[in-house]
Tab-separated table of C-alpha atoms in Angstrom:
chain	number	residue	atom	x	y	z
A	106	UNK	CA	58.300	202.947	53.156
A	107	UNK	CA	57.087	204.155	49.489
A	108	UNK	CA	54.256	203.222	48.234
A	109	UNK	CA	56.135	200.947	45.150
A	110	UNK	CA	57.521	198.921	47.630
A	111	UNK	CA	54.398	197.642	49.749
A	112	UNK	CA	52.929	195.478	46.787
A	113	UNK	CA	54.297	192.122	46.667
A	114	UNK	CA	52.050	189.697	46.271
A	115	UNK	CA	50.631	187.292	49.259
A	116	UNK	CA	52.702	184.040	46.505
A	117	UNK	CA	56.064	185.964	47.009
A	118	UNK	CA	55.415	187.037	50.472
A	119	UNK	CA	55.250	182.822	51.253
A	120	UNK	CA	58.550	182.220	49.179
A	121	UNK	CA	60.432	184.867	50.684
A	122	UNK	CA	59.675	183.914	54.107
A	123	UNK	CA	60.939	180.467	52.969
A	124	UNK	CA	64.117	181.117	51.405
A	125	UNK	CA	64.517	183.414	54.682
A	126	UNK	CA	63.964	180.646	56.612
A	127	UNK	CA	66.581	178.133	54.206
A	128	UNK	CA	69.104	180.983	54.325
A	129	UNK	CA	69.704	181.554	57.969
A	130	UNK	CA	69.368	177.544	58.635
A	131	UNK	CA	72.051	176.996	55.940
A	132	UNK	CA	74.150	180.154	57.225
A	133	UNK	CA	74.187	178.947	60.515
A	134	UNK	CA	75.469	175.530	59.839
A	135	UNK	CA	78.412	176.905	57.916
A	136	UNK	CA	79.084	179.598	60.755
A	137	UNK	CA	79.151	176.551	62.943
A	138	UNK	CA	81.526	174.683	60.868
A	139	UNK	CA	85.415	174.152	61.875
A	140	UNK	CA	88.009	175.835	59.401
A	141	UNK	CA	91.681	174.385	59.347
A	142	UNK	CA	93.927	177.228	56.993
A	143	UNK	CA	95.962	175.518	54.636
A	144	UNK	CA	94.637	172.114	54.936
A	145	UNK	CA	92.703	169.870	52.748
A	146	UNK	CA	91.903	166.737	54.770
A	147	UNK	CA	89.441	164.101	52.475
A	148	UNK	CA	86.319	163.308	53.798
A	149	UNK	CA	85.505	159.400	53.274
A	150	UNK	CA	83.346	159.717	49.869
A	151	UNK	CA	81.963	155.889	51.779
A	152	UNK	CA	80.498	157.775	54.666
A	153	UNK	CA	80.777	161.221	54.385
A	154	UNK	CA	78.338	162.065	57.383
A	155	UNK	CA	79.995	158.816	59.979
A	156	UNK	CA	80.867	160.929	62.570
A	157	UNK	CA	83.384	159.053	64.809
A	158	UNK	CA	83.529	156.308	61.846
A	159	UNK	CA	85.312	159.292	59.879
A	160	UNK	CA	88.442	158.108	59.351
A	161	UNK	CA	90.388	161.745	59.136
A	162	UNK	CA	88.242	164.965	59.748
A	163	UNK	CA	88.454	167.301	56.534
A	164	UNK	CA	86.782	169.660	54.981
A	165	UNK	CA	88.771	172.455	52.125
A	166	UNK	CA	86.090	175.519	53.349
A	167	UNK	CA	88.576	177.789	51.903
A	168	UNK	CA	86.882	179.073	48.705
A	169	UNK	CA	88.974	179.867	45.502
A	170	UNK	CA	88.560	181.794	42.367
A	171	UNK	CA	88.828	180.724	39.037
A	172	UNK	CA	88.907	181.069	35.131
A	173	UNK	CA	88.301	179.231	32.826
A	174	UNK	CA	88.024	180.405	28.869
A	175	UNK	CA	86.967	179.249	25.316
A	176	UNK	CA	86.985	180.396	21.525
A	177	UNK	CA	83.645	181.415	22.471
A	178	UNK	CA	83.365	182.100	26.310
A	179	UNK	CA	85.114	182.947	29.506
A	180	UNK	CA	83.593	182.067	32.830
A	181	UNK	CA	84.666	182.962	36.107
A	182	UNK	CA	83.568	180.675	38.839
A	183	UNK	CA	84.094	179.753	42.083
A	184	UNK	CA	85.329	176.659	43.691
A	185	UNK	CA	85.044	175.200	47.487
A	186	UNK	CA	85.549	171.794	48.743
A	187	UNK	CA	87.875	168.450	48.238
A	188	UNK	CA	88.688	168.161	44.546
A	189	UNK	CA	87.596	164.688	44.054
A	190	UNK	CA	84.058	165.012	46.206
A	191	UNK	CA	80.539	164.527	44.053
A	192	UNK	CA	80.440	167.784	41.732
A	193	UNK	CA	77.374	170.358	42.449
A	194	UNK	CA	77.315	173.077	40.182
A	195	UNK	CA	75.400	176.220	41.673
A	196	UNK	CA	74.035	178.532	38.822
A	197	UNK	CA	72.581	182.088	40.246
A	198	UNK	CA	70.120	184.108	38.847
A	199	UNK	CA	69.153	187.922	38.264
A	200	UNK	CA	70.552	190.103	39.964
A	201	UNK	CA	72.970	188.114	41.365
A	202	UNK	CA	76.801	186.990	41.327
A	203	UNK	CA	78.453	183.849	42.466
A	204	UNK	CA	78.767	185.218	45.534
A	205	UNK	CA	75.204	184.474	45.710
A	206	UNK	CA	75.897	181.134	46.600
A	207	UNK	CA	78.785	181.845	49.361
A	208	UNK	CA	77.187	180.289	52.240
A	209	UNK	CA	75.650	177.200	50.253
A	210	UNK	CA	78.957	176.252	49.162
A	211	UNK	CA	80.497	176.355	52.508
A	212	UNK	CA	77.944	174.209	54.019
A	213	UNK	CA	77.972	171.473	51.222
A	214	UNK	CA	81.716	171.590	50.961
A	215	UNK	CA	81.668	170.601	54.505
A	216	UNK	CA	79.931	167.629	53.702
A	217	UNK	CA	82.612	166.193	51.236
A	218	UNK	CA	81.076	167.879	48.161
A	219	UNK	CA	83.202	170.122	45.331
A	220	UNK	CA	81.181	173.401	45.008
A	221	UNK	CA	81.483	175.228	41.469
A	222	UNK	CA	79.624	178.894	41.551
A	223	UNK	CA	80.367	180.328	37.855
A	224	UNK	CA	79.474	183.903	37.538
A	225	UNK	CA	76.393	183.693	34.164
A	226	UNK	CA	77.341	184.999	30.890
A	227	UNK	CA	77.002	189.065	31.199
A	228	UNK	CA	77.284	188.838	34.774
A	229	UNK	CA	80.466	189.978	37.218
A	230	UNK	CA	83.619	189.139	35.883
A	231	UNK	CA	82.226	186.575	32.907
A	232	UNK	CA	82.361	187.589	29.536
A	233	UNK	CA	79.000	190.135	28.656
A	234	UNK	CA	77.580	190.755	25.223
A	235	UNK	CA	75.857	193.197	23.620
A	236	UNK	CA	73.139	191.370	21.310
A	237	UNK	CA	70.200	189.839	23.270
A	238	UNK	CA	70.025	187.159	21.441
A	239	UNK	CA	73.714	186.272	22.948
A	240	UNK	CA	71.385	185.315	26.168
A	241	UNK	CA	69.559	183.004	24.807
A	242	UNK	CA	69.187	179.693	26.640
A	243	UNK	CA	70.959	177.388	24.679
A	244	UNK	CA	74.181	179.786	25.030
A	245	UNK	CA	73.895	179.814	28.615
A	246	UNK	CA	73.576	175.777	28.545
A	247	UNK	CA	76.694	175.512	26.640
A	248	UNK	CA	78.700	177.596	28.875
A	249	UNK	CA	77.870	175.048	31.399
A	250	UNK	CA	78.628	171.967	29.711
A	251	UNK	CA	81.823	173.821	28.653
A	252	UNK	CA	82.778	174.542	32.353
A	253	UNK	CA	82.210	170.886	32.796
A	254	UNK	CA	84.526	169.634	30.745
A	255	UNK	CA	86.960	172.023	32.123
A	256	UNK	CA	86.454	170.560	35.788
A	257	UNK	CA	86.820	167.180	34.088
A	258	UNK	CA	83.398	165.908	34.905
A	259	UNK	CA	81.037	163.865	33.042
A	260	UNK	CA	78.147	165.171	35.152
A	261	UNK	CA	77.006	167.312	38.092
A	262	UNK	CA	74.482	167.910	40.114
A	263	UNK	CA	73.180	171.281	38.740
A	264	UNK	CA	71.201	173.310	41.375
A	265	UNK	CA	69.391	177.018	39.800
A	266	UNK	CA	67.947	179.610	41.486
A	267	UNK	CA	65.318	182.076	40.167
A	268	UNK	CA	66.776	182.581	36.086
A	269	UNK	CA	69.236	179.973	36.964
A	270	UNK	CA	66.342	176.983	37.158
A	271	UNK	CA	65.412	177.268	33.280
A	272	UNK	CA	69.339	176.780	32.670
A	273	UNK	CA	69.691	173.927	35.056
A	274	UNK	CA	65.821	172.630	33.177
A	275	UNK	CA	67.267	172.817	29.896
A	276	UNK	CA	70.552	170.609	30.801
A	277	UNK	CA	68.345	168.072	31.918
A	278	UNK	CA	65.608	168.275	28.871
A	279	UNK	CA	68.452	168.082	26.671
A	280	UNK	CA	71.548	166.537	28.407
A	281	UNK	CA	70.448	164.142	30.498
A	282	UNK	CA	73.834	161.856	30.498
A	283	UNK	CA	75.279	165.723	32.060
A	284	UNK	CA	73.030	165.412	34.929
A	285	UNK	CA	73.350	163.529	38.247
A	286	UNK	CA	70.618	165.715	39.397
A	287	UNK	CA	69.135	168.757	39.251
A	288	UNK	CA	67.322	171.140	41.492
A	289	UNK	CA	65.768	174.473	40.991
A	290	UNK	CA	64.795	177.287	43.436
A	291	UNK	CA	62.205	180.203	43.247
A	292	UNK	CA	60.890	179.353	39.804
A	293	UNK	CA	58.598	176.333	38.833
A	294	UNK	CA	59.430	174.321	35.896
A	295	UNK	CA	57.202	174.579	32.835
A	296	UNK	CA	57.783	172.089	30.510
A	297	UNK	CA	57.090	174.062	27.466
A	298	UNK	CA	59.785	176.924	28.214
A	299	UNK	CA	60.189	179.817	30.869
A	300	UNK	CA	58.581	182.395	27.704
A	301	UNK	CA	56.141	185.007	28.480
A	302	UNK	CA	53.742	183.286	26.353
A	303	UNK	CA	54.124	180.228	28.827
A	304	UNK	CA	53.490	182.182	31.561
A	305	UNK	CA	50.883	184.509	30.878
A	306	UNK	CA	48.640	181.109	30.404
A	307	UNK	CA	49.071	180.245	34.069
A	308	UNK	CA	48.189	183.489	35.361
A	309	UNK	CA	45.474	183.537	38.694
A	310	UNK	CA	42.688	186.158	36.884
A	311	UNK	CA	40.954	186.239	40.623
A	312	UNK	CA	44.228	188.618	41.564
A	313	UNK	CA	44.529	189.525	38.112
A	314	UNK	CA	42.150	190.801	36.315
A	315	UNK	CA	42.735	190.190	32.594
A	316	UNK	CA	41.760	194.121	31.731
A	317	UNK	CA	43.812	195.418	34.598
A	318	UNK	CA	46.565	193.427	34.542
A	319	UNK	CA	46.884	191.441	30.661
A	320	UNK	CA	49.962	189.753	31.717
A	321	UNK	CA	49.568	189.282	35.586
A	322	UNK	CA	52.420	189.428	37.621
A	323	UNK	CA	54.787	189.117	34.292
A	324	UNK	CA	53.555	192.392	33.425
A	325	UNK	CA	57.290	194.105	34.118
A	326	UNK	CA	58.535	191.266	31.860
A	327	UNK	CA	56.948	192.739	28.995
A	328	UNK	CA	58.059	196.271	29.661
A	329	UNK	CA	61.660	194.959	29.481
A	330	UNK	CA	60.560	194.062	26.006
A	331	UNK	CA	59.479	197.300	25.266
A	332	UNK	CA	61.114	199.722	27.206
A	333	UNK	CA	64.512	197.746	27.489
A	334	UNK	CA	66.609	200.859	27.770
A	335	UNK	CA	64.462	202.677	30.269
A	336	UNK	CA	64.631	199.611	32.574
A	337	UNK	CA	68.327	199.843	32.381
A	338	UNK	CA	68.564	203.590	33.269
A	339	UNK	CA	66.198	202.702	36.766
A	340	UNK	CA	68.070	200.393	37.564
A	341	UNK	CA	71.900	202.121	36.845
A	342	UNK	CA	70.974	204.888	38.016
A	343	UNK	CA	71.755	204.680	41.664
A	344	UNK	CA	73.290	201.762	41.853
A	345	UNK	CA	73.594	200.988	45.772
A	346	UNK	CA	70.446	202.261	46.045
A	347	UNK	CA	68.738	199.595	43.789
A	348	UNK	CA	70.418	196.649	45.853
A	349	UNK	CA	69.018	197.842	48.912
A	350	UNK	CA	65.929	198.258	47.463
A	351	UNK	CA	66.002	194.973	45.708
A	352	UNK	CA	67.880	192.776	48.081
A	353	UNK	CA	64.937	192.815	50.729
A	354	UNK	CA	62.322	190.877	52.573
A	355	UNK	CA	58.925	190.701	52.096
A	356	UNK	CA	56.025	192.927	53.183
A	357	UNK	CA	53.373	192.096	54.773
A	358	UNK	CA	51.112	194.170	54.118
A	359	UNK	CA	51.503	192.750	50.599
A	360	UNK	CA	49.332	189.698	51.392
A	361	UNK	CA	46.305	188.869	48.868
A	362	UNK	CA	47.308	191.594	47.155
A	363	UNK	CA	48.535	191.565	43.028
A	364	UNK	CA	52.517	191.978	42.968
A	365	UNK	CA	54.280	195.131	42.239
A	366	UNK	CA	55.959	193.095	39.501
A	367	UNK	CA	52.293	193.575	37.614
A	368	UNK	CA	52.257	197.445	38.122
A	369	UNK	CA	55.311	197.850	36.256
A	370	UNK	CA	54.127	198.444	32.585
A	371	UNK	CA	51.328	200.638	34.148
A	372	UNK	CA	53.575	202.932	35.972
A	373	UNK	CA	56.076	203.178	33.094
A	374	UNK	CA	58.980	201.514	35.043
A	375	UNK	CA	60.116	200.279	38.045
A	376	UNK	CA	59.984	202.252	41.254
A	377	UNK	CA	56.720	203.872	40.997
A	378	UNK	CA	57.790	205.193	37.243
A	379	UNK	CA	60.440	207.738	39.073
A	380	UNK	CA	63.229	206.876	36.842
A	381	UNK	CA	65.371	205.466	40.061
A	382	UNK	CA	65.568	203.403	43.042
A	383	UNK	CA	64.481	205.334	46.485
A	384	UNK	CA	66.738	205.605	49.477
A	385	UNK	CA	65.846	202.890	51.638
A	386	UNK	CA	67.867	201.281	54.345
A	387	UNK	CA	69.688	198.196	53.944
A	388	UNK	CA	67.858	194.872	55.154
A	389	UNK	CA	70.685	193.434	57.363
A	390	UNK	CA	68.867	190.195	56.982
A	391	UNK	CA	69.521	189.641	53.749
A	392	UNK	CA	72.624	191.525	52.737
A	393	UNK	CA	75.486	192.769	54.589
A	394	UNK	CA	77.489	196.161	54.108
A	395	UNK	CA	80.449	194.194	52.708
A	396	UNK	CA	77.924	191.923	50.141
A	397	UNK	CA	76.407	195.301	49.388
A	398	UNK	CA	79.741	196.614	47.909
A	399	UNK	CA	80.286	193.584	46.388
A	400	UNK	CA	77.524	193.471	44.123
A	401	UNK	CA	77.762	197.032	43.370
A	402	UNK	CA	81.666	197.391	42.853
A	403	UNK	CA	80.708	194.410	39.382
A	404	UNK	CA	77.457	196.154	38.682
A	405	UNK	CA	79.220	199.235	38.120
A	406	UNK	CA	81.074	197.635	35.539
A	407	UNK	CA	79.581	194.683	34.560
A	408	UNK	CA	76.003	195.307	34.178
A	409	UNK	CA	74.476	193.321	36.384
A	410	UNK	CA	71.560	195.066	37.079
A	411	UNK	CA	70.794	194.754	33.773
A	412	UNK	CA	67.090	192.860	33.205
């Protein structure tokens, strides 16, 4: 295993085991689901979990692609479950797709809700832009409440994982009458904004010392800042390569110690500083051959992998 790879920290150790642990209990109960081709039988929206007071068994598990576009956007999403069930509205993170979300949608489908999945702006087969300031936050929140209105909704529960969660934050900080409810996954809220100047603030100096590490484990969040175009180049420069690499559990022997994520500055880039991902085998317990070309079919031409 190379030596870049044996440094997560003991934190993201615990919340990878976790989300392990969520993914194959969430997998399984969609495996374990029924699937009826060409049917779209209601649940009762009364009772959607009565068992044998169901009045007609029905679940739409079949999941369907969409577009939807603006004078300013295009999103493509995905969409699973009866058309009238309570909206939740699954935004994915970095580096990730809509397909992210394939086995949560499933699951809550089967429990009478309508799944939405959009792919985020600059990711898959959504529009991408060039300026970074096209990323900003309050774009990103207005592509949602624009694929809202599209779905005809008044408001959603909005569920974020990992750069998703600030999204999903910000619709609730600042569009409240949007929001059922909203849930976020991976990255703690801070009320004050998910900025590097935010962060740095709440950094634990006992694994990171201030003149080894100035910006802790956001360390690699500052070299994107400065070195935005090398970052690309690791990353795009073997693409299958850096979703094995990335799309991974845990090591142990990671525990107590600082995260690789704080080494990145230091060595000059990801991957040890060697300008690409290594060779490493794929973790069949996180991503599958077919997921695997997938993600890097869109990255080759979409830029996903882009920080």
């Amino acid at each position: 295993m190379p030596e870049w790879f044996s440094g997560l920290g003991g934190a993201k150790l615990e919340h990878l085991r976790r989300q392990r642990s969520r993914r194959r209990s969430i997998r399984g109960a969609a495996e374990r689901l029924p699937v009826w081709p060409a049917r779209a039988l209601m649940l009762q929206p009364a009772d959607p979990l009565g068992g044998d007071r169901w009045e007609t068994v029905a679940m739409l598990l079949s999941v369907t692609e969409h577009f939807t576009k603006t004078a300013r956007h295009s999103s493509f999403y995905l969409a699973c479950g009866p058309e009238t069930g309570p909206l939740i509205i699954f935004v994915h993170g970095w580096p990730e797709l809509s397909h992210s979300w394939r086995h949560q949608v499933r699951c809550f489908a089967a429990l009478g809700f309508r799944c939405v999945a959009p792919d985020m702006r600059g990711y898959g087969r959504s529009s991408n832009y060039r300026s970074h300031a096209d990323y900003a936050l309050e774009h990103c929140v207005h592509d949602m409440l624009d694929l809202l209105a599209h779905l005809g909704r008044d408001r959603a529960i909005w569920v974020g994982h990992d750069w998703g969660s600030p999204v999903v934050w910000s619709l609730a900080s600042h569009h409240p009458e949007h929001c059922r409810a909203v849930a976020n996954l991976c990255v703690p809220y801070i009320a004050s904004g998910f900025a590097s100047a935010n962060l740095i603030a709440l950094v634990n100096r006992e694994t990171y010392p201030e003149a080894t590490y100035p910006a802790g484990q956001w360390e690699y969040q500052l070299f994107y800042e400065e070195h935005f175009d090398r970052a690309c180049s690791a990353f795009e420069a073997d693409i299958e390569n850096t979703i094995r690499a990335l799309f991974r559990k845990g090591n142990p022997a990671g525990q107590g110690k600082p995260s690789r994520t704080a080494e990145v500055r230091r060595d000059n880039g990801w991957f040890g500083g060697a300008g690409k991902a290594p060779s490493v085998p794929r973790d069949p317990d996180i991503i599958s051959e077919e997921d695997l070309s997938i993600y890097a079919a869109l990255a080759g031409t979409h830029r996903l992998l882009r920080p």
